Amino acid sequence: GQRDRFGEARFGCATCGPAFGGGVVVLFYAYVAVHDPASFAARVRFACNNASVTGKIRIASEGINGTCAGSVAGIDKLIEALQSDDGEPLIAVASKEMDWKKQPGCFHLFENVSVRVVPEIVPFANHTSLPVKLHDVTQHDNKDKDDSVPPVERLSPKEFHAEAAKVVSRRDVKNNDGDGDGGGDTSTPTTTHNTEQLKDDTHLTVILDVRNWYESRVGYFLGAVKAPIRRFSQLAEWIRSDCDGDGTWFKNKRVLLYCTGGVRCEKAGAFLANLDVDKRPNSIGVMLGGIAAYARDVVGSDGG
């Protein structure tokens, strides 16, 4: 499975100590068309080596996704390189608008830099019908599908927090539910637990955690449905298991999605929007920047 490097960075290491050796860890992504992924990857690899930045970066025709570590100056140098990349002007524009989620972290969180060209910037079983950009969800491979897809709203962490709080206030949440700061049930979520919650018609809004089960068991939003998956590519299969049945989990509901950094819930949101018209939600909201941005903008602003 995947390692949550961004989460690991919070705890430091024996070498760096609590000061993290002055290092910075940054999480970033952008869904934007990349015309020549191989050439772009070579330039990104050079920029990382030139800035003494390590990490894991994935590049595809649909965009870029990465977690990197380095000195403050080194990370800033990498950001400047992406913002001024002449070969991929759309990436350059996106990099200037991107939420570079930084936090103090070990300079040597990664042993080296890995920049790879992949089919998708986050593995989702190669669902080529998914759009390059989230706002292009009206694009379908299946011409017989209804094109009136629901809007996918990009919510700031504070907007997501406010809406999620209203949802929870309208429910009787089970005693074993937790919150985004690490509380709650730490057992492996089961299909039964999640489907029974989803089948409750009183839940007109569903808060859906699309992270892997070992991430969500550490902490999650109060009242959230935790997808019983071990890797993100299993999410589509889980959703389709409902569509092949009565198809009521998300039908005519509002779905609020979140993940660690935002890259997974954007793709999951587009997937939900493209379900058959008799199975899809009526509206979808994704939390921009995921838990990483939430910790910074909501928890951090509250002094937590």
Tab-separated table of C-alpha atoms in Angstrom:
chain	number	residue	atom	x	y	z
A	1	GLY	CA	0.000	0.000	0.000
A	2	GLN	CA	0.860	3.661	-0.125
A	3	ARG	CA	2.772	5.411	2.643
A	4	ASP	CA	1.413	8.667	3.988
A	5	ARG	CA	4.641	10.625	3.697
A	6	PHE	CA	2.925	13.911	4.461
A	7	GLY	CA	1.611	12.432	7.698
A	8	GLU	CA	4.982	10.912	8.593
A	9	ALA	CA	6.669	14.284	8.154
A	10	ARG	CA	4.856	15.680	11.192
A	11	PHE	CA	6.784	13.476	13.582
A	12	GLY	CA	10.351	14.180	12.522
A	13	CYS	CA	13.126	11.621	12.906
A	14	ALA	CA	16.087	10.828	15.145
A	15	THR	CA	18.460	12.816	12.935
A	16	CYS	CA	16.382	15.964	12.437
A	17	GLY	CA	14.705	16.101	15.831
A	18	PRO	CA	11.717	18.351	16.568
A	19	ALA	CA	13.143	21.174	14.438
A	20	PHE	CA	13.058	18.901	11.354
A	21	GLY	CA	16.522	20.122	10.367
A	22	GLY	CA	14.969	23.201	8.790
A	23	GLY	CA	13.315	21.055	6.150
A	24	VAL	CA	10.003	21.477	4.353
A	25	VAL	CA	7.623	18.888	2.923
A	26	VAL	CA	5.202	19.994	0.218
A	27	LEU	CA	2.158	18.266	-1.241
A	28	PHE	CA	0.848	19.444	-4.620
A	29	TYR	CA	-1.145	18.434	-7.666
A	30	ALA	CA	-2.942	19.858	-10.675
A	31	TYR	CA	-5.334	18.340	-13.173
A	32	VAL	CA	-4.250	20.059	-16.365
A	33	ALA	CA	-3.365	18.814	-19.843
A	34	VAL	CA	0.307	17.864	-20.279
A	35	HIS	CA	1.202	17.605	-23.978
A	36	ASP	CA	4.588	15.877	-23.656
A	37	PRO	CA	4.741	14.048	-20.304
A	38	ALA	CA	8.152	12.416	-20.977
A	39	SER	CA	9.936	15.681	-21.803
A	40	PHE	CA	8.236	17.458	-18.924
A	41	ALA	CA	9.240	14.688	-16.523
A	42	ALA	CA	12.865	15.058	-17.583
A	43	ARG	CA	12.763	18.793	-16.840
A	44	VAL	CA	11.089	18.218	-13.462
A	45	ARG	CA	13.712	15.615	-12.560
A	46	PHE	CA	16.485	18.059	-13.470
A	47	ALA	CA	14.822	20.829	-11.433
A	48	CYS	CA	14.587	18.568	-8.380
A	49	ASN	CA	18.233	17.512	-8.625
A	50	ASN	CA	19.290	21.115	-9.176
A	51	ALA	CA	17.401	22.192	-6.040
A	52	SER	CA	18.455	19.160	-3.937
A	53	VAL	CA	14.802	18.205	-3.589
A	54	THR	CA	13.756	14.591	-3.069
A	55	GLY	CA	10.333	13.019	-3.303
A	56	LYS	CA	7.801	11.229	-5.444
A	57	ILE	CA	6.288	12.963	-8.481
A	58	ARG	CA	3.899	11.402	-10.963
A	59	ILE	CA	3.179	12.971	-14.345
A	60	ALA	CA	0.520	11.974	-16.866
A	61	SER	CA	-1.326	13.560	-19.747
A	62	GLU	CA	-3.940	14.587	-17.152
A	63	GLY	CA	-1.573	16.511	-14.855
A	64	ILE	CA	1.007	16.300	-12.064
A	65	ASN	CA	0.909	14.951	-8.501
A	66	GLY	CA	3.753	15.034	-6.026
A	67	THR	CA	5.086	15.012	-2.481
A	68	CYS	CA	8.572	16.482	-2.080
A	69	ALA	CA	11.017	17.314	0.682
A	70	GLY	CA	13.937	19.712	0.838
A	71	SER	CA	15.175	22.966	2.276
A	72	VAL	CA	12.964	26.051	2.164
A	73	ALA	CA	15.131	27.475	-0.595
A	74	GLY	CA	15.149	24.198	-2.483
A	75	ILE	CA	11.371	23.791	-2.464
A	76	ASP	CA	10.942	27.410	-3.554
A	77	LYS	CA	13.395	26.785	-6.390
A	78	LEU	CA	11.372	23.792	-7.587
A	79	ILE	CA	8.167	25.819	-7.473
A	80	GLU	CA	9.785	28.594	-9.511
A	81	ALA	CA	10.931	26.052	-12.102
A	82	LEU	CA	7.406	24.720	-12.575
A	83	GLN	CA	5.900	28.190	-12.699
A	84	SER	CA	8.270	29.179	-15.492
A	85	ASP	CA	8.211	25.980	-17.553
A	86	ASP	CA	8.018	27.103	-21.191
A	87	GLY	CA	7.442	23.613	-22.551
A	88	GLU	CA	4.131	23.160	-20.727
A	89	PRO	CA	2.508	26.604	-20.473
A	90	LEU	CA	-0.684	25.206	-18.921
A	91	ILE	CA	1.379	23.654	-16.137
A	92	ALA	CA	3.139	26.978	-15.622
A	93	VAL	CA	-0.193	28.757	-15.218
A	94	ALA	CA	-1.572	26.031	-12.949
A	95	SER	CA	1.578	26.134	-10.793
A	96	LYS	CA	1.017	29.816	-10.125
A	97	GLU	CA	-2.534	29.098	-8.959
A	98	MET	CA	-1.733	25.822	-7.200
A	99	ASP	CA	-2.146	25.290	-3.461
A	100	TRP	CA	1.393	24.295	-2.431
A	101	LYS	CA	0.645	22.646	0.887
A	102	LYS	CA	3.825	23.071	2.913
A	103	GLN	CA	4.675	21.969	6.422
A	104	PRO	CA	7.897	21.600	8.413
A	105	GLY	CA	9.315	18.156	7.772
A	106	CYS	CA	12.448	16.085	7.486
A	107	PHE	CA	14.789	17.217	4.735
A	108	HIS	CA	15.555	13.570	4.013
A	109	LEU	CA	12.026	12.163	4.232
A	110	PHE	CA	12.758	10.520	0.871
A	111	GLU	CA	16.013	8.800	-0.047
A	112	ASN	CA	15.958	10.197	-3.590
A	113	VAL	CA	13.702	11.752	-6.174
A	114	SER	CA	11.396	9.593	-8.287
A	115	VAL	CA	9.774	11.300	-11.273
A	116	ARG	CA	7.750	8.913	-13.402
A	117	VAL	CA	5.373	9.128	-16.336
A	118	VAL	CA	2.216	7.144	-15.549
A	119	PRO	CA	-1.237	6.618	-17.095
A	120	GLU	CA	-2.921	8.545	-14.251
A	121	ILE	CA	-1.507	10.858	-11.575
A	122	VAL	CA	-3.428	8.829	-9.001
A	123	PRO	CA	-4.252	5.205	-9.902
A	124	PHE	CA	-7.946	4.746	-10.570
A	125	ALA	CA	-7.963	1.607	-12.734
A	126	ASN	CA	-7.370	3.589	-15.947
A	127	HIS	CA	-10.893	4.955	-16.232
A	128	THR	CA	-10.243	6.891	-19.421
A	129	SER	CA	-13.744	8.355	-19.393
A	130	LEU	CA	-12.707	10.607	-16.534
A	131	PRO	CA	-12.060	14.191	-17.602
A	132	VAL	CA	-8.682	15.890	-17.557
A	133	LYS	CA	-10.200	18.801	-15.688
A	134	LEU	CA	-12.889	18.555	-13.075
A	135	HIS	CA	-15.082	21.190	-14.714
A	136	ASP	CA	-15.144	19.137	-17.925
A	137	VAL	CA	-17.356	16.474	-16.370
A	138	THR	CA	-19.831	16.799	-19.247
A	139	GLN	CA	-17.438	14.845	-21.467
A	140	HIS	CA	-18.523	11.224	-21.860
A	141	ASP	CA	-17.216	8.294	-23.858
A	142	ASN	CA	-20.708	6.810	-23.872
A	143	LYS	CA	-22.810	8.922	-26.225
A	144	ASP	CA	-26.019	7.321	-24.915
A	145	LYS	CA	-25.515	8.802	-21.476
A	146	ASP	CA	-27.487	11.791	-20.309
A	147	ASP	CA	-25.253	14.870	-20.420
A	148	SER	CA	-26.967	16.759	-17.599
A	149	VAL	CA	-24.317	15.786	-15.063
A	150	PRO	CA	-24.423	17.429	-11.642
A	151	PRO	CA	-21.995	20.228	-10.894
A	152	VAL	CA	-18.870	19.332	-8.940
A	153	GLU	CA	-18.175	22.163	-6.534
A	154	ARG	CA	-14.702	22.849	-5.229
A	155	LEU	CA	-15.141	23.800	-1.590
A	156	SER	CA	-12.503	25.476	0.528
A	157	PRO	CA	-11.675	23.622	3.764
A	158	LYS	CA	-13.663	26.206	5.738
A	159	GLU	CA	-16.667	25.864	3.437
A	160	PHE	CA	-16.468	22.072	3.666
A	161	HIS	CA	-16.184	22.254	7.460
A	162	ALA	CA	-19.242	24.491	7.747
A	163	GLU	CA	-21.379	22.282	5.512
A	164	ALA	CA	-20.239	19.049	7.146
A	165	ALA	CA	-21.046	20.490	10.588
A	166	LYS	CA	-24.592	21.269	9.447
A	167	VAL	CA	-24.997	17.740	8.108
A	168	VAL	CA	-23.890	16.181	11.396
A	169	SER	CA	-26.151	18.472	13.410
A	170	ARG	CA	-29.129	17.022	11.525
A	171	ARG	CA	-28.250	13.420	12.372
A	172	ASP	CA	-28.044	11.125	15.330
A	173	VAL	CA	-24.448	10.001	14.884
A	174	LYS	CA	-23.442	6.656	16.300
A	175	ASN	CA	-21.289	6.715	19.435
A	176	ASN	CA	-18.308	5.146	17.684
A	177	ASP	CA	-17.955	7.915	15.123
A	178	GLY	CA	-14.841	10.057	15.342
A	179	ASP	CA	-13.535	13.301	13.961
A	180	GLY	CA	-10.856	14.579	11.670
A	181	ASP	CA	-8.354	14.937	14.490
A	182	GLY	CA	-7.804	11.250	15.108
A	183	GLY	CA	-10.757	10.055	17.167
A	184	GLY	CA	-13.302	7.394	16.396
A	185	ASP	CA	-13.485	3.765	15.471
A	186	THR	CA	-10.074	2.385	14.495
A	187	SER	CA	-11.286	-0.942	13.162
A	188	THR	CA	-11.233	-1.838	9.496
A	189	PRO	CA	-14.430	-0.424	7.969
A	190	THR	CA	-16.713	-3.113	6.600
A	191	THR	CA	-19.054	-3.058	3.643
A	192	THR	CA	-22.021	-3.709	5.942
A	193	HIS	CA	-21.318	-0.699	8.139
A	194	ASN	CA	-21.004	1.625	5.165
A	195	THR	CA	-23.895	0.354	3.080
A	196	GLU	CA	-26.336	0.412	5.976
A	197	GLN	CA	-25.430	4.045	6.566
A	198	LEU	CA	-25.754	4.841	2.867
A	199	LYS	CA	-29.151	3.136	2.607
A	200	ASP	CA	-30.600	5.413	5.277
A	201	ASP	CA	-32.918	7.654	3.264
A	202	THR	CA	-32.737	10.357	5.931
A	203	HIS	CA	-29.137	11.002	4.912
A	204	LEU	CA	-29.809	13.418	2.083
A	205	THR	CA	-26.157	14.478	2.251
A	206	VAL	CA	-23.375	11.887	2.374
A	207	ILE	CA	-19.895	12.735	3.664
A	208	LEU	CA	-17.611	10.280	1.882
A	209	ASP	CA	-14.010	9.535	2.889
A	210	VAL	CA	-12.267	8.182	-0.220
A	211	ARG	CA	-8.946	7.448	1.487
A	212	ASN	CA	-7.699	3.921	2.097
A	213	TRP	CA	-9.025	2.235	5.235
A	214	TYR	CA	-5.710	2.461	7.087
A	215	GLU	CA	-5.750	6.234	6.582
A	216	SER	CA	-9.372	6.754	7.595
A	217	ARG	CA	-9.060	4.620	10.735
A	218	VAL	CA	-6.603	7.158	12.183
A	219	GLY	CA	-9.211	9.914	12.091
A	220	TYR	CA	-12.146	11.041	10.010
A	221	PHE	CA	-14.997	13.532	9.893
A	222	LEU	CA	-17.885	12.944	12.242
A	223	GLY	CA	-20.579	11.019	10.406
A	224	ALA	CA	-18.413	10.191	7.388
A	225	VAL	CA	-18.851	7.016	5.375
A	226	LYS	CA	-15.422	5.401	5.110
A	227	ALA	CA	-15.006	3.560	1.829
A	228	PRO	CA	-13.894	-0.028	2.656
A	229	ILE	CA	-10.924	0.018	0.293
A	230	ARG	CA	-7.224	-0.777	0.626
A	231	ARG	CA	-6.229	1.241	-2.432
A	232	PHE	CA	-7.912	4.046	-4.325
A	233	SER	CA	-8.334	1.997	-7.503
A	234	GLN	CA	-10.884	-0.158	-5.613
A	235	LEU	CA	-13.237	2.791	-5.071
A	236	ALA	CA	-14.882	2.517	-8.491
A	237	GLU	CA	-15.582	-1.184	-7.913
A	238	TRP	CA	-17.159	-0.414	-4.544
A	239	ILE	CA	-19.370	2.285	-6.070
A	240	ARG	CA	-20.306	0.021	-8.961
A	241	SER	CA	-21.342	-2.713	-6.520
A	242	ASP	CA	-24.215	-0.404	-5.632
A	243	CYS	CA	-24.950	0.539	-9.240
A	244	ASP	CA	-25.211	-3.144	-10.118
A	245	GLY	CA	-27.719	-3.532	-7.299
A	246	ASP	CA	-30.462	-1.097	-6.341
A	247	GLY	CA	-28.305	1.963	-6.972
A	248	THR	CA	-29.574	3.984	-4.011
A	249	TRP	CA	-26.376	4.856	-2.160
A	250	PHE	CA	-25.837	8.207	-3.848
A	251	LYS	CA	-28.950	8.644	-5.990
A	252	ASN	CA	-30.491	12.115	-5.649
A	253	LYS	CA	-28.200	12.947	-2.720
A	254	ARG	CA	-25.525	15.541	-2.178
A	255	VAL	CA	-22.098	13.958	-1.716
A	256	LEU	CA	-19.224	15.707	0.070
A	257	LEU	CA	-15.872	14.054	-0.618
A	258	TYR	CA	-12.484	14.423	1.027
A	259	CYS	CA	-9.080	12.733	0.955
A	260	THR	CA	-5.541	13.540	2.110
A	261	GLY	CA	-4.467	16.187	-0.379
A	262	GLY	CA	-7.391	16.670	-2.742
A	263	VAL	CA	-6.172	14.741	-5.780
A	264	ARG	CA	-8.239	11.612	-5.109
A	265	CYS	CA	-11.540	13.272	-4.215
A	266	GLU	CA	-11.441	15.383	-7.382
A	267	LYS	CA	-11.186	12.253	-9.509
A	268	ALA	CA	-13.778	10.425	-7.398
A	269	GLY	CA	-16.123	13.403	-7.716
A	270	ALA	CA	-15.838	13.350	-11.492
A	271	PHE	CA	-16.491	9.595	-11.474
A	272	LEU	CA	-19.668	10.005	-9.397
A	273	ALA	CA	-20.845	12.802	-11.674
A	274	ASN	CA	-20.526	10.492	-14.666
A	275	LEU	CA	-22.628	7.651	-13.252
A	276	ASP	CA	-25.793	6.732	-15.122
A	277	VAL	CA	-28.479	9.340	-14.645
A	278	ASP	CA	-30.628	7.036	-12.486
A	279	LYS	CA	-27.721	6.301	-10.111
A	280	ARG	CA	-25.846	9.574	-9.751
A	281	PRO	CA	-25.973	12.214	-6.986
A	282	ASN	CA	-27.788	15.467	-7.611
A	283	SER	CA	-24.793	17.504	-6.443
A	284	ILE	CA	-21.187	16.915	-5.421
A	285	GLY	CA	-18.704	18.912	-3.386
A	286	VAL	CA	-14.998	18.144	-3.006
A	287	MET	CA	-12.696	19.649	-0.393
A	288	LEU	CA	-9.868	21.497	-2.073
A	289	GLY	CA	-6.515	20.467	-0.663
A	290	GLY	CA	-7.951	17.647	1.427
A	291	ILE	CA	-7.033	16.963	5.046
A	292	ALA	CA	-3.652	18.653	4.586
A	293	ALA	CA	-5.317	21.973	3.739
A	294	TYR	CA	-7.981	21.411	6.398
A	295	ALA	CA	-5.315	21.018	9.085
A	296	ARG	CA	-3.706	24.241	7.940
A	297	ASP	CA	-6.774	26.414	7.293
A	298	VAL	CA	-9.326	25.156	9.840
A	299	VAL	CA	-7.545	23.319	12.637
A	300	GLY	CA	-4.554	25.674	12.492
A	301	SER	CA	-6.729	28.797	12.426
A	302	ASP	CA	-8.479	27.563	15.570
A	303	GLY	CA	-5.173	27.226	17.322
A	304	GLY	CA	-5.327	23.417	17.172
